[in-house]
mmCIF file of C-alpha atoms in Angstrom:
data_model
loop_
_atom_site.group_PDB
_atom_site.id
_atom_site.type_symbol
_atom_site.label_atom_id
_atom_site.label_comp_id
_atom_site.label_asym_id
_atom_site.label_seq_id
_atom_site.Cartn_x
_atom_site.Cartn_y
_atom_site.Cartn_z
ATOM 1 C CA UNK T 1 42.543 12.801 123.834
ATOM 2 C CA UNK T 2 39.180 12.560 121.782
ATOM 3 C CA UNK T 3 39.112 9.629 119.382
ATOM 4 C CA UNK T 4 37.475 10.096 116.006
ATOM 5 C CA UNK T 5 35.930 6.648 115.117
ATOM 6 C CA UNK T 6 34.306 7.631 111.382
ATOM 7 C CA UNK T 7 35.061 9.845 108.924
ATOM 8 C CA UNK T 8 32.096 12.417 109.699
ATOM 9 C CA UNK T 9 31.513 16.073 110.971
ATOM 10 C CA UNK T 10 32.896 16.933 114.426
ATOM 11 C CA UNK T 11 30.364 15.546 116.849
ATOM 12 C CA UNK T 12 28.986 17.615 119.606
ATOM 13 C CA UNK T 13 30.975 16.176 122.743
ATOM 14 C CA UNK T 14 34.081 16.881 119.917
ATOM 15 C CA UNK T 15 33.894 20.346 119.831
ATOM 16 C CA UNK T 16 36.605 22.679 121.157
ATOM 17 C CA UNK T 17 34.908 25.802 123.103
ATOM 18 C CA UNK T 18 38.013 27.866 122.531
ATOM 19 C CA UNK T 19 37.317 27.819 118.743
ATOM 20 C CA UNK T 20 33.702 28.122 118.965
ATOM 21 C CA UNK T 21 34.057 31.217 121.545
ATOM 22 C CA UNK T 22 36.462 33.147 119.167
ATOM 23 C CA UNK T 23 34.751 32.215 115.873
ATOM 24 C CA UNK T 24 31.458 33.904 117.620
ATOM 25 C CA UNK T 25 33.281 37.071 118.728
ATOM 26 C CA UNK T 26 34.456 36.961 115.366
ATOM 27 C CA UNK T 27 31.250 36.993 113.483
ATOM 28 C CA UNK T 28 29.759 39.595 115.485
ATOM 29 C CA UNK T 29 32.467 42.123 115.162
ATOM 30 C CA UNK T 30 32.747 41.556 111.547
ATOM 31 C CA UNK T 31 29.467 42.990 111.191
ATOM 32 C CA UNK T 32 30.252 45.752 112.786
ATOM 33 C CA UNK T 33 32.154 46.877 110.367
ATOM 34 C CA UNK T 34 30.813 45.075 107.277
ATOM 35 C CA UNK T 35 27.591 46.985 107.988
ATOM 36 C CA UNK T 36 29.121 49.949 106.946
ATOM 37 C CA UNK T 37 29.750 48.897 103.170
ATOM 38 C CA UNK T 38 26.259 47.624 102.907
ATOM 39 C CA UNK T 39 24.577 51.045 103.887
ATOM 40 C CA UNK T 40 26.628 53.211 101.795
ATOM 41 C CA UNK T 41 29.280 53.558 98.940
ATOM 42 C CA UNK T 42 32.638 51.531 99.500
ATOM 43 C CA UNK T 43 34.722 54.554 100.008
ATOM 44 C CA UNK T 44 32.407 55.336 103.366
ATOM 45 C CA UNK T 45 34.144 52.214 104.661
ATOM 46 C CA UNK T 46 37.410 53.726 104.467
ATOM 47 C CA UNK T 47 36.873 57.530 104.488
ATOM 48 C CA UNK T 48 35.543 58.118 107.889
ATOM 49 C CA UNK T 49 34.486 61.863 106.882
ATOM 50 C CA UNK T 50 31.956 60.972 104.321
ATOM 51 C CA UNK T 51 29.653 59.950 107.253
ATOM 52 C CA UNK T 52 27.460 62.901 107.809
ATOM 53 C CA UNK T 53 26.644 62.657 111.747
ATOM 54 C CA UNK T 54 28.136 64.754 114.243
ATOM 55 C CA UNK T 55 29.819 61.573 116.007
ATOM 56 C CA UNK T 56 30.411 59.565 113.236
ATOM 57 C CA UNK T 57 34.275 59.879 112.971
ATOM 58 C CA UNK T 58 34.577 59.473 116.592
ATOM 59 C CA UNK T 59 32.673 56.029 115.778
ATOM 60 C CA UNK T 60 34.720 55.182 113.020
ATOM 61 C CA UNK T 61 37.608 55.589 115.253
ATOM 62 C CA UNK T 62 36.617 53.392 117.802
ATOM 63 C CA UNK T 63 35.563 50.811 115.169
ATOM 64 C CA UNK T 64 39.296 51.324 114.138
ATOM 65 C CA UNK T 65 40.704 50.656 117.502
ATOM 66 C CA UNK T 66 38.587 47.876 118.428
ATOM 67 C CA UNK T 67 37.455 45.632 115.370
ATOM 68 C CA UNK T 68 39.215 46.716 112.059
ATOM 69 C CA UNK T 69 41.167 44.231 110.879
ATOM 70 C CA UNK T 70 41.325 42.445 113.963
ATOM 71 C CA UNK T 71 38.484 39.985 113.916
ATOM 72 C CA UNK T 72 38.698 39.382 110.183
ATOM 73 C CA UNK T 73 42.459 38.219 110.769
ATOM 74 C CA UNK T 74 41.107 35.816 113.710
ATOM 75 C CA UNK T 75 38.192 34.415 111.424
ATOM 76 C CA UNK T 76 40.627 34.016 108.472
ATOM 77 C CA UNK T 77 43.370 32.055 111.076
ATOM 78 C CA UNK T 78 40.467 30.032 112.304
ATOM 79 C CA UNK T 79 39.665 29.172 108.853
ATOM 80 C CA UNK T 80 43.172 27.620 108.650
ATOM 81 C CA UNK T 81 42.639 25.631 111.842
ATOM 82 C CA UNK T 82 39.405 24.053 110.857
ATOM 83 C CA UNK T 83 41.708 22.845 107.633
ATOM 84 C CA UNK T 84 43.828 21.056 110.069
ATOM 85 C CA UNK T 85 41.235 19.812 112.311
ATOM 86 C CA UNK T 86 39.000 18.234 109.478
ATOM 87 C CA UNK T 87 42.293 16.759 107.995
ATOM 88 C CA UNK T 88 43.211 14.764 111.027
ATOM 89 C CA UNK T 89 39.800 13.379 111.670
ATOM 90 C CA UNK T 90 39.594 12.212 108.449
ATOM 91 C CA UNK T 91 43.185 10.914 108.301
ATOM 92 C CA UNK T 92 42.487 9.306 111.896
ATOM 93 C CA UNK T 93 39.318 7.537 110.390
ATOM 94 C CA UNK T 94 41.461 6.276 107.533
ATOM 95 C CA UNK T 95 40.023 8.581 105.202
ATOM 96 C CA UNK T 96 41.760 10.504 102.609
ATOM 97 C CA UNK T 97 41.527 14.075 104.311
ATOM 98 C CA UNK T 98 43.071 16.001 101.083
ATOM 99 C CA UNK T 99 39.847 14.756 98.968
ATOM 100 C CA UNK T 100 37.519 15.395 102.270
ATOM 101 C CA UNK T 101 38.953 19.183 102.121
ATOM 102 C CA UNK T 102 38.993 19.674 98.282
ATOM 103 C CA UNK T 103 35.232 18.811 98.279
ATOM 104 C CA UNK T 104 34.704 20.712 101.288
ATOM 105 C CA UNK T 105 36.127 23.639 99.557
ATOM 106 C CA UNK T 106 34.483 23.547 96.154
ATOM 107 C CA UNK T 107 31.374 23.704 97.625
ATOM 108 C CA UNK T 108 32.422 26.658 100.085
ATOM 109 C CA UNK T 109 33.342 28.132 96.609
ATOM 110 C CA UNK T 110 29.841 27.784 95.136
ATOM 111 C CA UNK T 111 28.133 29.201 98.176
ATOM 112 C CA UNK T 112 30.589 32.228 98.320
ATOM 113 C CA UNK T 113 29.898 32.902 94.578
ATOM 114 C CA UNK T 114 26.144 32.894 95.432
ATOM 115 C CA UNK T 115 26.701 35.040 98.205
ATOM 116 C CA UNK T 116 28.604 37.483 96.445
ATOM 117 C CA UNK T 117 26.416 37.897 93.460
ATOM 118 C CA UNK T 118 23.047 37.527 95.039
ATOM 119 C CA UNK T 119 23.590 38.966 98.485
ATOM 120 C CA UNK T 120 26.441 41.148 98.955
ATOM 121 C CA UNK T 121 29.730 42.040 97.082
ATOM 122 C CA UNK T 122 31.595 42.225 100.334
ATOM 123 C CA UNK T 123 31.844 38.143 100.301
ATOM 124 C CA UNK T 124 34.560 36.819 102.006
ATOM 125 C CA UNK T 125 33.900 33.097 101.414
ATOM 126 C CA UNK T 126 34.932 33.020 98.071
ATOM 127 C CA UNK T 127 38.167 34.149 98.865
ATOM 128 C CA UNK T 128 38.693 31.687 101.537
ATOM 129 C CA UNK T 129 37.844 28.954 99.345
ATOM 130 C CA UNK T 130 40.140 30.018 96.655
ATOM 131 C CA UNK T 131 42.787 30.504 99.084
ATOM 132 C CA UNK T 132 42.240 27.205 100.914
ATOM 133 C CA UNK T 133 42.930 25.209 97.864
ATOM 134 C CA UNK T 134 46.743 26.074 98.127
ATOM 135 C CA UNK T 135 46.653 26.142 102.284
ATOM 136 C CA UNK T 136 45.802 22.377 102.391
ATOM 137 C CA UNK T 137 49.088 21.443 100.914
ATOM 138 C CA UNK T 138 50.790 22.820 103.853
ATOM 139 C CA UNK T 139 48.626 21.416 106.571
ATOM 140 C CA UNK T 140 50.664 18.381 107.335
ATOM 141 C CA UNK T 141 54.091 20.377 108.066
ATOM 142 C CA UNK T 142 55.209 20.020 111.653
ATOM 143 C CA UNK T 143 54.621 22.929 113.781
ATOM 144 C CA UNK T 144 58.242 24.361 113.608
ATOM 145 C CA UNK T 145 58.282 24.366 109.545
ATOM 146 C CA UNK T 146 54.497 25.684 109.395
ATOM 147 C CA UNK T 147 56.040 28.471 111.727
ATOM 148 C CA UNK T 148 58.860 29.211 109.194
ATOM 149 C CA UNK T 149 56.569 29.207 106.340
ATOM 150 C CA UNK T 150 54.040 31.442 107.874
ATOM 151 C CA UNK T 151 56.839 33.922 108.647
ATOM 152 C CA UNK T 152 58.412 33.995 105.093
ATOM 153 C CA UNK T 153 55.338 34.348 103.374
ATOM 154 C CA UNK T 154 53.625 36.722 105.636
ATOM 155 C CA UNK T 155 56.748 38.873 105.511
ATOM 156 C CA UNK T 156 56.045 38.565 101.382
ATOM 157 C CA UNK T 157 52.487 39.756 101.861
ATOM 158 C CA UNK T 158 53.309 42.337 104.051
ATOM 159 C CA UNK T 159 55.754 43.865 101.509
ATOM 160 C CA UNK T 160 53.418 43.641 98.566
ATOM 161 C CA UNK T 161 50.402 44.803 99.906
ATOM 162 C CA UNK T 162 52.465 47.565 101.322
ATOM 163 C CA UNK T 163 53.996 48.774 98.266
ATOM 164 C CA UNK T 164 50.181 48.306 96.588
ATOM 165 C CA UNK T 165 49.044 50.446 99.310
ATOM 166 C CA UNK T 166 51.595 53.570 99.631
ATOM 167 C CA UNK T 167 51.567 53.667 95.303
ATOM 168 C CA UNK T 168 48.924 55.815 95.197
ATOM 169 C CA UNK T 169 50.527 58.298 97.396
ATOM 170 C CA UNK T 170 53.630 58.645 95.362
ATOM 171 C CA UNK T 171 51.809 58.355 91.490
ATOM 172 C CA UNK T 172 49.104 61.210 91.041
ATOM 173 C CA UNK T 173 47.699 59.644 88.327
ATOM 174 C CA UNK T 174 46.828 56.408 90.050
ATOM 175 C CA UNK T 175 45.995 58.093 93.259
ATOM 176 C CA UNK T 176 43.562 59.962 91.269
ATOM 177 C CA UNK T 177 41.974 56.660 89.918
ATOM 178 C CA UNK T 178 41.840 54.762 92.864
ATOM 179 C CA UNK T 179 40.678 57.621 95.174
ATOM 180 C CA UNK T 180 37.615 58.140 93.387
ATOM 181 C CA UNK T 181 36.676 54.867 94.260
ATOM 182 C CA UNK T 182 38.346 54.111 97.615
ATOM 183 C CA UNK T 183 38.193 57.476 98.948
ATOM 184 C CA UNK T 184 35.052 59.190 97.483
ATOM 185 C CA UNK T 185 36.671 61.987 95.873
ATOM 186 C CA UNK T 186 34.494 61.756 92.877
ATOM 187 C CA UNK T 187 30.964 62.429 93.699
ATOM 188 C CA UNK T 188 29.861 60.982 90.685
ATOM 189 C CA UNK T 189 31.210 57.637 91.156
ATOM 190 C CA UNK T 190 29.208 57.666 94.903
ATOM 191 C CA UNK T 191 26.192 58.776 93.274
ATOM 192 C CA UNK T 192 26.793 55.939 90.776
ATOM 193 C CA UNK T 193 26.840 53.317 93.225
ATOM 194 C CA UNK T 194 24.244 54.867 95.450
ATOM 195 C CA UNK T 195 21.882 54.487 92.543
ATOM 196 C CA UNK T 196 22.838 50.978 91.613
ATOM 197 C CA UNK T 197 21.888 49.772 95.142
ATOM 198 C CA UNK T 198 18.594 51.862 95.478
ATOM 199 C CA UNK T 199 17.829 50.294 92.040
ATOM 200 C CA UNK T 200 16.210 47.344 91.117
ATOM 201 C CA UNK T 201 17.903 43.618 91.836
ATOM 202 C CA UNK T 202 19.379 43.590 88.070
ATOM 203 C CA UNK T 203 21.076 46.613 88.754
ATOM 204 C CA UNK T 204 22.443 45.072 92.238
ATOM 205 C CA UNK T 205 23.654 42.125 90.428
ATOM 206 C CA UNK T 206 25.613 44.192 87.826
ATOM 207 C CA UNK T 207 27.179 46.559 90.623
ATOM 208 C CA UNK T 208 28.532 43.625 92.342
ATOM 209 C CA UNK T 209 29.920 41.752 89.512
ATOM 210 C CA UNK T 210 32.208 45.162 88.837
ATOM 211 C CA UNK T 211 32.843 45.070 92.572
ATOM 212 C CA UNK T 212 33.814 41.444 92.378
ATOM 213 C CA UNK T 213 36.186 42.168 89.652
ATOM 214 C CA UNK T 214 37.752 44.990 91.537
ATOM 215 C CA UNK T 215 38.246 42.982 94.771
ATOM 216 C CA UNK T 216 39.348 39.695 93.581
ATOM 217 C CA UNK T 217 41.330 40.645 90.819
ATOM 218 C CA UNK T 218 42.695 44.226 91.310
ATOM 219 C CA UNK T 219 42.652 43.800 95.243
ATOM 220 C CA UNK T 220 43.390 40.190 95.895
ATOM 221 C CA UNK T 221 45.735 39.182 93.130
ATOM 222 C CA UNK T 222 47.189 42.707 92.022
ATOM 223 C CA UNK T 223 47.097 44.113 95.602
ATOM 224 C CA UNK T 224 48.597 40.833 97.389
ATOM 225 C CA UNK T 225 45.740 40.293 99.444
ATOM 226 C CA UNK T 226 45.195 36.526 98.518
ATOM 227 C CA UNK T 227 49.065 36.116 99.696
ATOM 228 C CA UNK T 228 48.220 37.738 102.857
ATOM 229 C CA UNK T 229 45.223 35.699 103.189
ATOM 230 C CA UNK T 230 46.979 32.476 102.806
ATOM 231 C CA UNK T 231 49.718 33.684 105.355
ATOM 232 C CA UNK T 232 47.215 34.122 107.827
ATOM 233 C CA UNK T 233 45.444 30.894 107.234
ATOM 234 C CA UNK T 234 48.792 29.310 107.725
ATOM 235 C CA UNK T 235 49.346 31.160 110.930
ATOM 236 C CA UNK T 236 45.895 29.495 112.190
ATOM 237 C CA UNK T 237 47.449 26.185 111.128
ATOM 238 C CA UNK T 238 50.259 26.906 113.513
ATOM 239 C CA UNK T 239 48.771 28.222 115.967
ATOM 240 C CA UNK T 240 46.397 25.174 116.218
ATOM 241 C CA UNK T 241 49.365 22.741 116.144
ATOM 242 C CA UNK T 242 51.199 24.704 118.858
ATOM 243 C CA UNK T 243 48.128 24.406 121.225
ATOM 244 C CA UNK T 244 47.173 28.408 121.317
ATOM 245 C CA UNK T 245 43.920 27.700 119.472
ATOM 246 C CA UNK T 246 43.169 24.900 121.347
ATOM 247 C CA UNK T 247 43.159 26.275 124.676
ATOM 248 C CA UNK T 248 45.975 24.442 125.589
ATOM 249 C CA UNK T 249 48.238 27.384 126.916
ATOM 250 C CA UNK T 250 48.378 28.447 130.827
ATOM 251 C CA UNK T 251 46.001 31.431 131.929
ATOM 252 C CA UNK T 252 49.012 33.347 132.600
ATOM 253 C CA UNK T 253 50.419 32.996 128.966
ATOM 254 C CA UNK T 254 47.397 33.960 127.532
ATOM 255 C CA UNK T 255 46.792 37.272 129.604
ATOM 256 C CA UNK T 256 50.618 38.080 129.215
ATOM 257 C CA UNK T 257 49.947 37.866 125.118
ATOM 258 C CA UNK T 258 46.725 39.235 125.069
ATOM 259 C CA UNK T 259 48.160 42.545 127.284
ATOM 260 C CA UNK T 260 51.212 42.573 124.838
ATOM 261 C CA UNK T 261 49.575 42.077 121.329
ATOM 262 C CA UNK T 262 46.683 44.615 122.360
ATOM 263 C CA UNK T 263 49.004 47.127 123.538
ATOM 264 C CA UNK T 264 50.999 46.931 120.461
ATOM 265 C CA UNK T 265 48.118 46.831 118.260
ATOM 266 C CA UNK T 266 46.365 50.093 120.068
ATOM 267 C CA UNK T 267 49.769 51.780 119.869
ATOM 268 C CA UNK T 268 49.933 51.304 116.444
ATOM 269 C CA UNK T 269 46.256 52.464 115.934
ATOM 270 C CA UNK T 270 47.002 55.508 117.617
ATOM 271 C CA UNK T 271 49.957 56.538 115.416
ATOM 272 C CA UNK T 272 47.623 55.724 112.599
ATOM 273 C CA UNK T 273 44.923 57.836 113.904
ATOM 274 C CA UNK T 274 47.178 60.947 114.645
ATOM 275 C CA UNK T 275 48.710 60.684 111.079
ATOM 276 C CA UNK T 276 45.048 60.812 109.648
ATOM 277 C CA UNK T 277 44.133 63.624 111.864
ATOM 278 C CA UNK T 278 47.188 65.703 111.290
ATOM 279 C CA UNK T 279 46.682 65.419 107.342
ATOM 280 C CA UNK T 280 42.869 66.537 107.463
ATOM 281 C CA UNK T 281 42.158 62.733 106.529
ATOM 282 C CA UNK T 282 44.032 62.903 103.080
ATOM 283 C CA UNK T 283 44.281 60.080 100.868
ATOM 284 C CA UNK T 284 47.904 60.198 100.610
ATOM 285 C CA UNK T 285 48.107 59.582 104.366
ATOM 286 C CA UNK T 286 45.833 56.651 104.420
ATOM 287 C CA UNK T 287 48.010 55.352 101.626
ATOM 288 C CA UNK T 288 51.160 55.803 103.492
ATOM 289 C CA UNK T 289 49.949 54.071 106.719
ATOM 290 C CA UNK T 290 48.214 51.229 105.044
ATOM 291 C CA UNK T 291 51.148 49.002 106.252
ATOM 292 C CA UNK T 292 50.904 50.678 109.770
ATOM 293 C CA UNK T 293 46.942 49.688 109.989
ATOM 294 C CA UNK T 294 47.668 46.094 108.691
ATOM 295 C CA UNK T 295 49.981 45.210 111.109
ATOM 296 C CA UNK T 296 47.853 46.561 113.843
ATOM 297 C CA UNK T 297 45.544 44.049 112.874
ATOM 298 C CA UNK T 298 47.481 41.044 112.862
ATOM 299 C CA UNK T 299 49.049 41.664 116.104
ATOM 300 C CA UNK T 300 45.525 42.794 117.493
ATOM 301 C CA UNK T 301 44.007 39.611 116.437
ATOM 302 C CA UNK T 302 46.691 37.723 118.323
ATOM 303 C CA UNK T 303 46.144 39.744 121.348
ATOM 304 C CA UNK T 304 42.180 39.081 121.189
ATOM 305 C CA UNK T 305 42.681 35.280 120.597
ATOM 306 C CA UNK T 306 44.874 35.367 123.601
ATOM 307 C CA UNK T 307 42.295 37.319 125.695
ATOM 308 C CA UNK T 308 39.562 34.439 124.624
ATOM 309 C CA UNK T 309 41.832 32.098 125.917
ATOM 310 C CA UNK T 310 42.224 33.955 128.956
ATOM 311 C CA UNK T 311 38.438 34.196 129.641
ATOM 312 C CA UNK T 312 37.947 30.262 129.212
ATOM 313 C CA UNK T 313 40.825 29.709 131.696
ATOM 314 C CA UNK T 314 39.314 31.790 134.506
ATOM 315 C CA UNK T 315 36.111 29.768 133.913
ATOM 316 C CA UNK T 316 33.839 32.114 131.917
ATOM 317 C CA UNK T 317 31.774 29.967 129.753
ATOM 318 C CA UNK T 318 30.327 32.476 127.097
ATOM 319 C CA UNK T 319 28.033 30.118 125.936
ATOM 320 C CA UNK T 320 25.875 32.413 123.780
ATOM 321 C CA UNK T 321 29.001 33.330 122.122
ATOM 322 C CA UNK T 322 30.103 29.379 121.580
ATOM 323 C CA UNK T 323 26.530 28.900 119.996
ATOM 324 C CA UNK T 324 27.064 32.085 117.635
ATOM 325 C CA UNK T 325 30.218 30.508 116.739
ATOM 326 C CA UNK T 326 28.866 27.094 116.100
ATOM 327 C CA UNK T 327 26.807 28.834 113.444
ATOM 328 C CA UNK T 328 29.106 30.930 112.297
ATOM 329 C CA UNK T 329 28.240 30.247 108.545
ATOM 330 C CA UNK T 330 24.423 30.600 108.776
ATOM 331 C CA UNK T 331 24.839 33.715 111.161
ATOM 332 C CA UNK T 332 27.660 35.347 108.848
ATOM 333 C CA UNK T 333 25.099 34.675 105.677
ATOM 334 C CA UNK T 334 22.278 35.933 107.761
ATOM 335 C CA UNK T 335 23.723 39.293 108.675
ATOM 336 C CA UNK T 336 24.511 39.881 105.078
ATOM 337 C CA UNK T 337 20.487 39.486 104.703
ATOM 338 C CA UNK T 338 19.387 41.706 107.385
ATOM 339 C CA UNK T 339 22.218 44.377 106.249
ATOM 340 C CA UNK T 340 21.083 44.015 102.705
ATOM 341 C CA UNK T 341 17.328 44.040 103.303
ATOM 342 C CA UNK T 342 17.565 46.990 105.307
ATOM 343 C CA UNK T 343 19.478 49.144 103.011
ATOM 344 C CA UNK T 344 19.069 47.848 99.413
ATOM 345 C CA UNK T 345 16.158 49.383 97.155
ATOM 346 C CA UNK T 346 14.551 46.263 96.766
ATOM 347 C CA UNK T 347 13.407 46.064 100.503
ATOM 348 C CA UNK T 348 14.171 49.232 103.165
ATOM 349 C CA UNK T 349 15.756 51.535 100.803
ATOM 350 C CA UNK T 350 17.694 53.183 103.535
ATOM 351 C CA UNK T 351 21.144 53.084 101.530
ATOM 352 C CA UNK T 352 23.173 56.525 102.101
ATOM 353 C CA UNK T 353 20.700 57.702 104.528
ATOM 354 C CA UNK T 354 21.816 56.178 107.870
ATOM 355 C CA UNK T 355 24.761 57.840 109.985
ATOM 356 C CA UNK T 356 27.496 55.529 111.241
ATOM 357 C CA UNK T 357 26.157 56.219 114.860
ATOM 358 C CA UNK T 358 23.165 55.184 114.122
ATOM 359 C CA UNK T 359 24.463 51.843 112.539
ATOM 360 C CA UNK T 360 25.763 51.032 115.714
ATOM 361 C CA UNK T 361 22.284 50.603 117.119
ATOM 362 C CA UNK T 362 21.240 48.173 114.361
ATOM 363 C CA UNK T 363 24.327 46.423 114.717
ATOM 364 C CA UNK T 364 23.629 46.071 118.545
ATOM 365 C CA UNK T 365 20.117 44.792 117.817
ATOM 366 C CA UNK T 366 21.522 42.197 115.469
ATOM 367 C CA UNK T 367 24.077 40.926 118.011
ATOM 368 C CA UNK T 368 21.099 40.580 120.731
ATOM 369 C CA UNK T 369 19.391 38.626 118.137
ATOM 370 C CA UNK T 370 21.833 36.274 117.114
ATOM 371 C CA UNK T 371 23.023 35.688 121.171
ATOM 372 C CA UNK T 372 19.434 34.658 121.907
ATOM 373 C CA UNK T 373 18.687 32.621 118.700
ATOM 374 C CA UNK T 374 21.470 30.883 118.312
ATOM 375 C CA UNK T 375 21.567 28.875 121.850
ATOM 376 C CA UNK T 376 17.880 28.425 121.196
ATOM 377 C CA UNK T 377 18.243 26.792 117.744
ATOM 378 C CA UNK T 378 20.944 24.576 119.043
ATOM 379 C CA UNK T 379 18.723 23.153 121.774
ATOM 380 C CA UNK T 380 16.569 21.843 118.739
ATOM 381 C CA UNK T 381 18.953 21.111 115.868
ATOM 382 C CA UNK T 382 22.672 19.570 115.414
ATOM 383 C CA UNK T 383 23.714 22.193 113.484
ATOM 384 C CA UNK T 384 22.913 25.843 111.909
ATOM 385 C CA UNK T 385 20.943 25.458 108.840
ATOM 386 C CA UNK T 386 24.057 26.382 106.354
ATOM 387 C CA UNK T 387 26.355 24.425 108.737
ATOM 388 C CA UNK T 388 23.995 21.166 107.940
ATOM 389 C CA UNK T 389 23.912 21.451 104.399
ATOM 390 C CA UNK T 390 27.324 22.144 103.978
ATOM 391 C CA UNK T 391 28.472 18.923 105.895
ATOM 392 C CA UNK T 392 25.968 17.089 104.258
ATOM 393 C CA UNK T 393 27.337 17.867 100.750
ATOM 394 C CA UNK T 394 30.757 17.756 101.923
ATOM 395 C CA UNK T 395 30.310 13.914 102.993
ATOM 396 C CA UNK T 396 27.635 13.037 100.449
ATOM 397 C CA UNK T 397 25.488 11.963 103.208
ATOM 398 C CA UNK T 398 22.307 13.661 104.608
ATOM 399 C CA UNK T 399 23.584 14.336 108.275
ATOM 400 C CA UNK T 400 21.142 14.141 111.287
ATOM 401 C CA UNK T 401 19.383 17.441 112.158
ATOM 402 C CA UNK T 402 16.467 17.673 114.767
ATOM 403 C CA UNK T 403 17.742 16.656 117.793
ATOM 404 C CA UNK T 404 15.192 14.919 120.485
ATOM 405 C CA UNK T 405 17.598 15.355 123.496
ATOM 406 C CA UNK T 406 18.854 18.337 124.954
ATOM 407 C CA UNK T 407 22.944 19.150 123.555
ATOM 408 C CA UNK T 408 25.714 17.496 125.655
ATOM 409 C CA UNK T 409 28.262 20.183 126.552
ATOM 410 C CA UNK T 410 30.993 21.024 124.519
ATOM 411 C CA UNK T 411 34.231 19.109 125.836
ATOM 412 C CA UNK T 412 37.207 21.398 127.212
ATOM 413 C CA UNK T 413 39.848 18.924 125.914
ATOM 414 C CA UNK T 414 42.569 20.409 124.572
ATOM 415 C CA UNK T 415 43.013 17.580 121.714
ATOM 416 C CA UNK T 416 41.450 17.772 118.498
ATOM 417 C CA UNK T 417 38.572 16.356 117.117
#
């Protein structure tokens, strides 16, 4: 067991490979879908028929099968697992875990608001911070109790989000209003959003403020996404406590769960894809099958997490991916900076001019750069730049940054730091 001797950030030799690798895959995969909302109006993110390229619909289907909702779910669950990990370390050192996490979340909220207003409206950090203020009060529950809480809250969240999702299909007035924003049914909305992001920085901020309201209030609170996010964070806590998120299960169990989870997810995705194709990609079909896509994301996330566990059990080190995960905060923000610089009017100005297939070329280049630069950076520094800043603020003490020696390999122990 790795013993914590002081209330301080997790040291290099105390890290868990499983969490780093899973987080690394998540941050890479998330960029592959987030870039769609950086390169074009938000409706393009949901309605694949808006993309002009010959192969764009096929690319969107592949994204749905492999990525949509699945890796973001893992990213969210890992945040919940991190709350338990930090709390355990603080408590073991005689510090107050609750106070430490509240301070950590407060700083994350400030980072998230800055990211949302100054860089990109699709920020997830703000949601994590706000939801984390609630999630922390569940962290000391036993694994069994936490599992039941997760099941209950997730069931309620799925019911809530499903009702919100299918509502527009049964209320024509609501459907017309929502489809104009989410489905691109009103060209004027698409033109206004395009003009805003091809304009100056002032227009970007104004547009992001409106997007933030739509997402946080309408989608998050009214639409039940905050409750779903909370349930996923609790699931991450539960998976950590039962050893799944610590790489403590056998390779055979991980493989079996990977097969079951991904088979179910891809089966549901096939059902969803068939419904969309049969309807001619109507907004009504999208609304009706929202619950199917949501459940596919949840079980697919579990399947991918199990697959990562299996890969590590058979000896795959995946060090570049682990390094990417150790710098997930910095890499997440870097992806936003790269995407908005390429597409927004203050720089590249390619907003609305790139096909979905071409976006995947940009994604591949960014992935390669991240997988190269992350290990190199960590040869010279203990943390990513934003990780270092966040830790220093959380512990009210400047953390060591530049290293003199090469890093020690991360432990493969299933015990928490």
